[in-house]
Amino acid sequence: MPNDVFRKKKIILGVTGCIAAYKACYLTRELKNRGAEVKVVMTPSALQFVAPLTFSTLSGNPVIVNIFPVSQQNGTDVSTWHIDTARWADLILIAPATVNTVAKIAYGFADNALTTLVSAARSPLVVVPAADVDMYMNKTTTANIQKLEELGHYVVYAEEGELASGLSGYGRMADINKIIDSTELVLSGIKKDLNGKKILVTAGPTYEDIDPVRYIGNRSSGKMGYSLAKAAFLRGADVTLISGPSAEAAYPEIKLYKVRSAKEMKAAVTKELKTNDILIMSAAVADYKPAETSQRKIKKEDKLASLRLMQTDDILSSIKKDSAYGTGGKKIIGFALETNDAEKNAAKKLKEKNLDMIVLNSLSDKKSGFEYDSNKITIIGKSGKKKSFSLQSKFQVANNILTEILRMS
Ligand code: CTP
């Protein structure tokens, strides 16, 4: 997958005293696998949960624990290690961050190796809090987390679920993939710039049933739509995702509606668009469906020779025509999947479907489009202005699309 965002990036991974510290081992491995250089810094309480040897083995670097490093040669060690190490880092990621560490960073304490490094750093900081529900929902913690955001740090909020205490609620450390995606955003210089926006995304194919066992479908995996939904959420948007059949998983905070047919997708889009500001229609909606769906399995002895088809409703076209949608002020973004005369066809769709922007992906580009993790797109705006991008991961492509949408509004 063409994604070099992490390659050769120097990351300090701060680990604090919380049971989720074991998940930081997987995080170290994921960061390394993506090409980053990782130095782990542990707080003294983190040592109660995971041995430093685990992190030094996984990261390939010595682990920093002590604020005053112990010299190997009976003397004093380098005196400004905290400044040197802080300046070494392209990014500091603290996962898990206890309520104690969150509070210390919010108020500028520098009483251990990790908080000292944070106070000396010029690089961006990503904080991933984790705690039991009452500690996490505590008013002081909530205010401290908000303070971190106000200070310009990126916070990956804890998720809801079962906790180590047996209680259930908010406090579980965010999923590793979500932490990686958030880190990628911050490394790319992107902030929570979609705060307050309500975005509706469609993804995947639609299936049009022939009988109870067969359907007409297409090869869309849903990866592009799910990447858009995830990227929009991590940039602060309130996201609703309407998905046709897909094996992809959304973050738990994304409102997910699973649909099957073009008709179901149209009904869901119609309803949800009323309360959203932006629609990104990345689904590969079927253009044709069987004229009748058989209620029983069609048997060999039925000697079916042909299938009568009829067109489905075009969802995007119906939006602009039907005033009941109340699309005033909303931004509507379509996709165009073409095999030939790509730009000409995309421009035609932009005009005919009265879109604000169209994202063209051409199936003739290698490793681009359906089923792949990467995509190569050209964005065409209402004014006709074009912008072409190189082959990138679908997450990067999603971020480019979102940035263009922001520029447009
Ligand atoms: N689309 C839609 N409703 C449909 C079919 C497509 O809203 N019934 C949307 C897609 O989600 C996409 C855009 O229209 O955003 C273009 O889809 P595409 O399949 O490229 O084009 P079509 O309009 O279906 O035309 P053709 O298949 O002939 O290229």
Short mmCIF file of C-alpha atoms and ligand atoms in Angstrom, two decimals:
data_model
loop_
_atom_site.label_atom_id
_atom_site.label_comp_id
_atom_site.label_asym_id
_atom_site.label_seq_id
_atom_site.Cartn_x
_atom_site.Cartn_y
_atom_site.Cartn_z
CA MET A 1 0.00 0.00 0.00
CA PRO A 2 1.54 3.35 -0.99
CA ASN A 3 1.59 5.06 2.40
CA ASP A 4 4.86 6.58 3.48
CA VAL A 5 3.48 8.92 6.15
CA PHE A 6 5.14 6.91 8.94
CA ARG A 7 8.33 6.05 7.09
CA LYS A 8 11.41 7.21 9.02
CA LYS A 9 9.21 9.30 11.35
CA LYS A 10 10.65 9.53 14.87
CA ILE A 11 7.98 8.80 17.42
CA ILE A 12 8.16 8.89 21.21
CA LEU A 13 5.58 6.47 22.59
CA GLY A 14 4.70 7.36 26.15
CA VAL A 15 3.22 4.53 28.23
CA THR A 16 1.61 5.23 31.61
CA GLY A 17 0.30 3.04 34.44
CA CYS A 18 -2.93 1.52 33.20
CA ILE A 19 -3.97 -2.01 32.28
CA ALA A 20 -4.22 -0.89 28.64
CA ALA A 21 -0.40 -0.60 28.73
CA TYR A 22 -0.27 -4.11 27.24
CA LYS A 23 -1.99 -2.78 24.12
CA ALA A 24 0.89 -0.31 23.71
CA CYS A 25 3.02 -3.36 22.78
CA TYR A 26 0.83 -3.92 19.71
CA LEU A 27 0.94 -0.20 19.01
CA THR A 28 4.76 -0.25 19.06
CA ARG A 29 4.73 -3.09 16.56
CA GLU A 30 2.22 -1.35 14.28
CA LEU A 31 4.26 1.86 14.26
CA LYS A 32 7.43 -0.10 13.50
CA ASN A 33 5.70 -2.06 10.73
CA ARG A 34 4.75 1.22 9.10
CA GLY A 35 8.40 2.30 9.05
CA ALA A 36 8.52 4.62 12.09
CA GLU A 37 11.42 4.75 14.52
CA VAL A 38 10.03 4.36 18.03
CA LYS A 39 11.48 5.28 21.43
CA VAL A 40 9.33 4.18 24.35
CA VAL A 41 9.17 6.27 27.50
CA MET A 42 7.47 4.67 30.51
CA THR A 43 6.25 6.30 33.71
CA PRO A 44 7.24 4.53 36.95
CA SER A 45 3.68 3.16 37.40
CA ALA A 46 3.68 1.72 33.86
CA LEU A 47 6.45 -0.64 35.06
CA GLN A 48 3.82 -2.37 37.22
CA PHE A 49 2.03 -3.50 34.04
CA VAL A 50 4.63 -4.27 31.36
CA ALA A 51 8.38 -4.89 31.61
CA PRO A 52 10.61 -2.36 29.77
CA LEU A 53 12.33 -5.30 28.09
CA THR A 54 9.12 -5.98 26.14
CA PHE A 55 9.17 -2.47 24.71
CA SER A 56 12.92 -2.34 24.08
CA THR A 57 12.65 -5.63 22.17
CA LEU A 58 9.65 -4.48 20.13
CA SER A 59 10.99 -0.99 19.43
CA GLY A 60 14.66 -1.90 18.98
CA ASN A 61 15.59 1.06 21.19
CA PRO A 62 16.42 1.43 24.89
CA VAL A 63 13.40 2.34 27.01
CA ILE A 64 13.53 5.58 28.99
CA VAL A 65 12.12 5.36 32.52
CA ASN A 66 14.24 7.52 34.76
CA ILE A 67 14.21 11.25 34.72
CA PHE A 68 17.90 11.18 35.65
CA PRO A 69 19.46 8.46 33.47
CA VAL A 70 21.80 6.11 35.27
CA SER A 71 25.24 6.12 33.69
CA GLN A 72 26.67 2.84 32.50
CA GLN A 73 30.19 4.04 33.34
CA ASN A 74 30.05 5.03 37.01
CA GLY A 75 29.75 8.69 36.10
CA THR A 76 26.98 11.08 35.23
CA ASP A 77 25.20 10.67 31.95
CA VAL A 78 24.49 13.36 29.37
CA SER A 79 22.85 16.25 31.14
CA THR A 80 20.33 17.54 28.59
CA TRP A 81 18.90 14.19 27.45
CA HIS A 82 15.34 15.55 27.80
CA ILE A 83 15.98 18.42 25.39
CA ASP A 84 17.88 16.20 22.93
CA THR A 85 15.21 13.47 22.99
CA ALA A 86 12.32 15.95 22.76
CA ARG A 87 13.95 17.59 19.73
CA TRP A 88 14.59 14.18 18.17
CA ALA A 89 10.85 13.43 18.01
CA ASP A 90 8.56 14.22 15.08
CA LEU A 91 5.60 13.33 17.30
CA ILE A 92 4.84 12.26 20.86
CA LEU A 93 2.07 9.71 21.31
CA ILE A 94 0.89 8.84 24.82
CA ALA A 95 -1.15 5.62 24.89
CA PRO A 96 -2.53 4.82 27.35
CA ALA A 97 -2.59 8.17 29.17
CA THR A 98 -3.89 7.88 32.75
CA VAL A 99 -6.05 10.60 34.31
CA ASN A 100 -2.95 11.49 36.34
CA THR A 101 -0.77 12.05 33.24
CA VAL A 102 -3.61 13.89 31.46
CA ALA A 103 -3.90 16.26 34.44
CA LYS A 104 -0.13 16.77 34.66
CA ILE A 105 0.20 17.62 30.98
CA ALA A 106 -2.83 19.93 31.09
CA TYR A 107 -1.12 21.91 33.84
CA GLY A 108 2.51 21.68 32.69
CA PHE A 109 3.94 19.38 35.35
CA ALA A 110 7.35 17.86 34.56
CA ASP A 111 7.91 15.35 37.34
CA ASN A 112 8.91 12.21 35.44
CA ALA A 113 10.72 11.38 32.19
CA LEU A 114 7.55 11.46 30.08
CA THR A 115 6.04 14.70 31.38
CA THR A 116 9.48 16.33 31.25
CA LEU A 117 9.80 15.37 27.57
CA VAL A 118 6.33 16.69 26.81
CA SER A 119 7.19 20.00 28.45
CA ALA A 120 10.35 20.26 26.32
CA ALA A 121 8.80 19.17 23.00
CA ARG A 122 8.13 21.25 19.92
CA SER A 123 6.53 18.33 18.08
CA PRO A 124 2.78 17.59 18.05
CA LEU A 125 1.28 15.56 20.88
CA VAL A 126 -1.37 12.84 20.57
CA VAL A 127 -2.97 11.80 23.86
CA VAL A 128 -5.02 8.60 24.19
CA PRO A 129 -6.67 8.57 27.61
CA ALA A 130 -7.85 5.37 29.28
CA ALA A 131 -9.36 4.80 32.72
CA ASP A 132 -12.22 3.11 34.45
CA VAL A 133 -15.60 4.73 33.76
CA ASP A 134 -15.89 6.86 36.91
CA MET A 135 -12.32 8.12 36.63
CA TYR A 136 -12.77 8.90 32.93
CA MET A 137 -16.17 10.58 33.30
CA ASN A 138 -15.05 12.50 36.37
CA LYS A 139 -15.63 16.26 35.86
CA THR A 140 -11.98 17.12 36.51
CA THR A 141 -10.78 14.56 33.94
CA THR A 142 -13.31 15.79 31.36
CA ALA A 143 -12.16 19.38 31.92
CA ASN A 144 -8.49 18.36 31.69
CA ILE A 145 -9.06 16.48 28.43
CA GLN A 146 -10.82 19.55 27.05
CA LYS A 147 -7.89 21.67 28.19
CA LEU A 148 -5.49 19.43 26.23
CA GLU A 149 -7.55 20.08 23.10
CA GLU A 150 -7.64 23.80 23.77
CA LEU A 151 -3.84 23.71 24.05
CA GLY A 152 -3.79 22.29 20.50
CA HIS A 153 -3.05 18.67 21.35
CA TYR A 154 -4.89 15.86 19.55
CA VAL A 155 -7.00 13.67 21.84
CA VAL A 156 -8.21 10.22 20.79
CA TYR A 157 -11.20 9.74 23.06
CA ALA A 158 -11.77 6.55 25.00
CA GLU A 159 -14.43 4.16 23.78
CA GLU A 160 -17.44 2.64 25.51
CA GLY A 161 -17.35 -1.01 26.52
CA GLU A 162 -16.47 -3.53 29.15
CA LEU A 163 -13.70 -2.37 31.49
CA ALA A 164 -11.10 -4.21 33.57
CA SER A 165 -13.15 -3.61 36.74
CA GLY A 166 -16.10 -5.48 35.26
CA LEU A 167 -18.00 -2.20 34.93
CA SER A 168 -19.19 -1.04 31.56
CA GLY A 169 -19.01 2.47 30.13
CA TYR A 170 -16.65 5.03 28.60
CA GLY A 171 -12.97 4.67 29.43
CA ARG A 172 -11.63 1.82 27.30
CA MET A 173 -8.55 2.88 25.34
CA ALA A 174 -9.34 3.57 21.68
CA ASP A 175 -8.80 0.73 19.22
CA ILE A 176 -5.20 0.40 17.94
CA ASN A 177 -6.24 1.07 14.32
CA LYS A 178 -8.00 4.25 15.37
CA ILE A 179 -4.86 5.40 17.24
CA ILE A 180 -2.74 4.66 14.17
CA ASP A 181 -5.16 6.57 11.89
CA SER A 182 -5.19 9.53 14.30
CA THR A 183 -1.39 9.54 14.45
CA GLU A 184 -1.27 9.49 10.65
CA LEU A 185 -3.59 12.50 10.53
CA VAL A 186 -1.43 14.48 12.94
CA LEU A 187 1.79 13.48 11.12
CA SER A 188 0.13 14.78 7.93
CA GLY A 189 -0.51 18.13 9.62
CA ILE A 190 -4.28 17.66 9.80
CA LYS A 191 -6.28 18.83 12.81
CA LYS A 192 -9.89 18.38 13.94
CA ASP A 193 -10.95 20.86 11.27
CA LEU A 194 -14.42 19.34 10.73
CA ASN A 195 -15.63 20.02 14.27
CA GLY A 196 -19.32 20.81 14.26
CA LYS A 197 -19.92 19.49 10.71
CA LYS A 198 -22.52 16.80 10.09
CA ILE A 199 -21.44 14.50 7.27
CA LEU A 200 -23.40 11.76 5.57
CA VAL A 201 -21.38 9.14 3.65
CA THR A 202 -22.59 6.21 1.56
CA ALA A 203 -20.41 3.16 0.95
CA GLY A 204 -20.24 -0.20 -0.72
CA PRO A 205 -22.31 -1.87 -3.42
CA THR A 206 -26.04 -2.48 -3.43
CA TYR A 207 -27.47 -5.95 -3.97
CA GLU A 208 -30.58 -6.34 -6.07
CA ASP A 209 -32.25 -9.65 -5.31
CA ILE A 210 -33.20 -12.09 -8.04
CA ASP A 211 -34.58 -14.69 -5.63
CA PRO A 212 -33.87 -15.63 -1.98
CA VAL A 213 -30.36 -16.90 -2.87
CA ARG A 214 -29.16 -14.80 -5.82
CA TYR A 215 -28.60 -11.15 -6.46
CA ILE A 216 -27.10 -8.66 -8.90
CA GLY A 217 -24.20 -6.86 -7.27
CA ASN A 218 -20.87 -5.28 -8.06
CA ARG A 219 -17.29 -5.56 -6.84
CA SER A 220 -17.28 -2.51 -4.57
CA SER A 221 -15.73 -3.37 -1.18
CA GLY A 222 -16.88 -0.24 0.65
CA LYS A 223 -13.27 0.62 1.57
CA MET A 224 -13.41 4.14 0.11
CA GLY A 225 -16.65 5.07 1.89
CA TYR A 226 -15.53 3.61 5.22
CA SER A 227 -12.20 5.47 4.94
CA LEU A 228 -14.11 8.70 4.30
CA ALA A 229 -16.35 8.10 7.31
CA LYS A 230 -13.36 7.33 9.57
CA ALA A 231 -11.29 10.29 8.38
CA ALA A 232 -14.26 12.66 8.79
CA PHE A 233 -14.86 11.35 12.32
CA LEU A 234 -11.20 11.74 13.32
CA ARG A 235 -11.30 15.29 11.99
CA GLY A 236 -14.12 16.04 14.42
CA ALA A 237 -17.26 15.59 12.28
CA ASP A 238 -20.47 13.96 13.40
CA VAL A 239 -20.67 11.13 10.86
CA THR A 240 -23.51 8.98 9.56
CA LEU A 241 -22.60 6.10 7.26
CA ILE A 242 -25.11 4.33 5.05
CA SER A 243 -23.50 1.15 3.83
CA GLY A 244 -24.45 -1.52 1.37
CA PRO A 245 -23.15 -5.05 2.07
CA SER A 246 -19.47 -4.72 3.07
CA ALA A 247 -16.95 -6.56 5.24
CA GLU A 248 -15.46 -3.26 6.46
CA ALA A 249 -15.88 -2.11 10.06
CA ALA A 250 -16.70 1.46 11.13
CA TYR A 251 -15.68 3.08 14.41
CA PRO A 252 -18.33 2.59 17.11
CA GLU A 253 -18.98 6.36 17.26
CA ILE A 254 -20.06 6.47 13.59
CA LYS A 255 -23.82 6.07 13.14
CA LEU A 256 -24.02 3.10 10.81
CA TYR A 257 -27.07 2.08 8.79
CA LYS A 258 -26.74 -1.15 6.85
CA VAL A 259 -28.87 -1.37 3.71
CA ARG A 260 -29.05 -3.88 0.88
CA SER A 261 -30.73 -2.50 -2.23
CA ALA A 262 -30.64 0.82 -4.08
CA LYS A 263 -34.23 1.38 -2.91
CA GLU A 264 -33.22 0.94 0.76
CA MET A 265 -30.20 3.20 0.26
CA LYS A 266 -32.35 5.90 -1.31
CA ALA A 267 -34.82 5.77 1.61
CA ALA A 268 -31.96 6.03 4.15
CA VAL A 269 -30.23 8.91 2.30
CA THR A 270 -33.54 10.79 1.97
CA LYS A 271 -34.15 10.54 5.70
CA GLU A 272 -30.62 11.25 6.91
CA LEU A 273 -29.82 14.10 4.52
CA LYS A 274 -32.36 16.30 6.30
CA THR A 275 -30.10 16.48 9.36
CA ASN A 276 -26.68 16.52 7.63
CA ASP A 277 -24.72 19.36 5.98
CA ILE A 278 -22.66 17.35 3.50
CA LEU A 279 -23.41 14.21 1.48
CA ILE A 280 -20.53 12.17 0.04
CA MET A 281 -22.08 9.60 -2.24
CA SER A 282 -19.26 7.09 -2.65
CA ALA A 283 -21.49 4.00 -2.89
CA ALA A 284 -21.51 2.02 -6.12
CA VAL A 285 -25.29 1.94 -6.43
CA ALA A 286 -26.70 -0.61 -8.85
CA ASP A 287 -28.24 0.97 -11.95
CA TYR A 288 -30.38 -2.07 -12.72
CA LYS A 289 -32.47 -4.45 -10.70
CA PRO A 290 -34.55 -7.49 -11.68
CA ALA A 291 -38.03 -6.40 -12.77
CA GLU A 292 -39.42 -9.01 -10.36
CA THR A 293 -37.85 -10.70 -7.36
CA SER A 294 -38.94 -14.32 -7.08
CA GLN A 295 -40.13 -15.24 -3.58
CA ARG A 296 -38.89 -18.82 -4.06
CA LYS A 297 -35.57 -20.09 -5.36
CA ILE A 298 -35.57 -20.25 -9.16
CA LYS A 299 -34.94 -23.89 -10.06
CA LYS A 300 -33.06 -25.42 -12.98
CA GLU A 301 -36.29 -26.94 -14.27
CA ASP A 302 -37.75 -23.40 -14.55
CA LYS A 303 -35.48 -23.15 -17.63
CA LEU A 304 -34.93 -19.43 -17.05
CA ALA A 305 -33.38 -18.11 -20.25
CA SER A 306 -33.20 -14.40 -19.53
CA LEU A 307 -33.70 -11.94 -16.75
CA ARG A 308 -35.84 -8.85 -17.27
CA LEU A 309 -34.23 -5.80 -15.71
CA MET A 310 -35.43 -2.32 -14.88
CA GLN A 311 -33.53 0.78 -13.80
CA THR A 312 -33.17 1.74 -10.17
CA ASP A 313 -33.77 5.35 -9.10
CA ASP A 314 -30.70 7.54 -9.35
CA ILE A 315 -30.28 8.73 -5.77
CA LEU A 316 -28.14 11.80 -6.50
CA SER A 317 -30.38 13.01 -9.32
CA SER A 318 -33.49 12.63 -7.21
CA ILE A 319 -32.00 14.81 -4.43
CA LYS A 320 -31.86 18.01 -6.42
CA LYS A 321 -35.27 17.50 -8.02
CA ASP A 322 -37.18 16.69 -4.88
CA SER A 323 -37.67 19.80 -2.74
CA ALA A 324 -38.73 17.60 0.18
CA TYR A 325 -35.03 16.90 0.73
CA GLY A 326 -34.47 20.50 1.74
CA THR A 327 -30.99 20.56 0.26
CA GLY A 328 -30.55 24.34 0.57
CA GLY A 329 -26.98 25.08 1.59
CA LYS A 330 -25.95 21.45 1.65
CA LYS A 331 -22.90 20.26 -0.24
CA ILE A 332 -23.45 17.23 -2.45
CA ILE A 333 -20.40 15.27 -3.61
CA GLY A 334 -20.61 12.42 -6.09
CA PHE A 335 -18.19 9.82 -7.37
CA ALA A 336 -17.65 8.69 -10.94
CA LEU A 337 -16.24 5.35 -11.80
CA GLU A 338 -15.15 5.23 -15.42
CA THR A 339 -13.29 2.91 -17.75
CA ASN A 340 -13.01 5.28 -20.73
CA ASP A 341 -13.38 9.02 -21.52
CA ALA A 342 -13.05 9.36 -17.76
CA GLU A 343 -12.83 13.14 -17.30
CA LYS A 344 -15.43 13.89 -19.95
CA ASN A 345 -17.91 11.45 -18.39
CA ALA A 346 -17.23 12.69 -14.86
CA ALA A 347 -17.76 16.31 -15.89
CA LYS A 348 -21.04 15.28 -17.53
CA LYS A 349 -22.22 13.56 -14.32
CA LEU A 350 -21.22 16.59 -12.25
CA LYS A 351 -23.45 18.80 -14.39
CA GLU A 352 -26.36 16.42 -14.91
CA LYS A 353 -26.56 15.44 -11.23
CA ASN A 354 -26.05 19.09 -10.22
CA LEU A 355 -23.19 18.28 -7.83
CA ASP A 356 -20.82 20.58 -5.98
CA MET A 357 -17.88 18.28 -6.64
CA ILE A 358 -17.19 14.93 -8.28
CA VAL A 359 -14.43 12.46 -7.44
CA LEU A 360 -13.27 10.51 -10.45
CA ASN A 361 -11.56 7.18 -10.14
CA SER A 362 -10.55 5.38 -13.21
CA LEU A 363 -10.49 1.60 -13.29
CA SER A 364 -7.67 1.76 -15.83
CA ASP A 365 -5.20 2.85 -13.12
CA LYS A 366 -3.30 -0.03 -11.53
CA LYS A 367 -4.10 -0.76 -7.85
CA SER A 368 -6.89 1.78 -7.97
CA GLY A 369 -10.62 1.47 -7.40
CA PHE A 370 -12.70 -1.50 -6.27
CA GLU A 371 -11.25 -3.93 -3.73
CA TYR A 372 -7.84 -2.23 -3.48
CA ASP A 373 -6.56 -0.42 -0.37
CA SER A 374 -5.30 2.36 -2.60
CA ASN A 375 -6.90 4.74 -5.06
CA LYS A 376 -5.93 7.34 -7.64
CA ILE A 377 -8.38 10.17 -8.05
CA THR A 378 -9.08 13.41 -9.83
CA ILE A 379 -11.38 15.91 -8.16
CA ILE A 380 -13.49 18.15 -10.39
CA GLY A 381 -15.23 21.14 -8.82
CA LYS A 382 -18.41 22.89 -9.92
CA SER A 383 -16.35 25.60 -11.65
CA GLY A 384 -14.60 22.93 -13.71
CA LYS A 385 -11.34 23.23 -11.74
CA LYS A 386 -9.48 19.91 -11.69
CA LYS A 387 -7.01 18.48 -9.22
CA SER A 388 -5.29 15.14 -9.78
CA PHE A 389 -3.62 13.10 -7.07
CA SER A 390 -1.07 10.30 -7.18
CA LEU A 391 -1.83 6.72 -6.08
CA GLN A 392 -2.40 6.84 -2.30
CA SER A 393 -3.96 4.77 0.46
CA LYS A 394 -7.75 5.15 0.65
CA PHE A 395 -7.35 6.86 4.02
CA GLN A 396 -5.08 9.49 2.43
CA VAL A 397 -7.45 9.83 -0.53
CA ALA A 398 -10.33 10.34 1.94
CA ASN A 399 -8.40 13.13 3.65
CA ASN A 400 -7.63 14.84 0.35
CA ILE A 401 -11.34 14.75 -0.54
CA LEU A 402 -12.30 16.18 2.86
CA THR A 403 -9.69 18.94 2.57
CA GLU A 404 -11.08 19.90 -0.86
CA ILE A 405 -14.62 19.95 0.56
CA LEU A 406 -13.44 22.31 3.31
CA ARG A 407 -11.73 24.56 0.76
CA MET A 408 -14.94 24.66 -1.26
CA SER A 409 -17.14 25.77 1.68
N1 CTP B 1 -25.51 7.01 -8.09
C1 CTP B 1 -26.72 7.22 -7.47
N2 CTP B 1 -27.78 6.41 -7.76
C2 CTP B 1 -27.67 5.42 -8.68
C3 CTP B 1 -26.41 5.21 -9.32
C4 CTP B 1 -25.36 6.03 -9.01
O1 CTP B 1 -26.84 8.15 -6.66
N3 CTP B 1 -28.71 4.65 -8.92
C5 CTP B 1 -24.38 7.88 -7.72
C6 CTP B 1 -23.13 7.15 -7.26
O2 CTP B 1 -23.14 6.95 -5.85
C7 CTP B 1 -22.02 8.11 -7.67
C8 CTP B 1 -22.59 8.79 -8.92
O3 CTP B 1 -24.00 8.57 -8.88
O4 CTP B 1 -21.77 9.09 -6.70
C9 CTP B 1 -22.04 8.24 -10.22
O5 CTP B 1 -22.16 6.84 -10.25
P1 CTP B 1 -21.64 6.00 -11.49
O6 CTP B 1 -21.95 4.56 -11.27
O7 CTP B 1 -20.23 6.40 -11.80
O8 CTP B 1 -22.50 6.58 -12.67
P2 CTP B 1 -23.97 6.37 -13.13
O9 CTP B 1 -24.70 7.65 -12.91
O10 CTP B 1 -24.55 5.15 -12.50
O11 CTP B 1 -23.79 6.19 -14.68
P3 CTP B 1 -23.03 5.03 -15.53
O12 CTP B 1 -23.13 3.78 -14.65
O13 CTP B 1 -23.81 4.95 -16.76
O14 CTP B 1 -21.63 5.48 -15.72
#
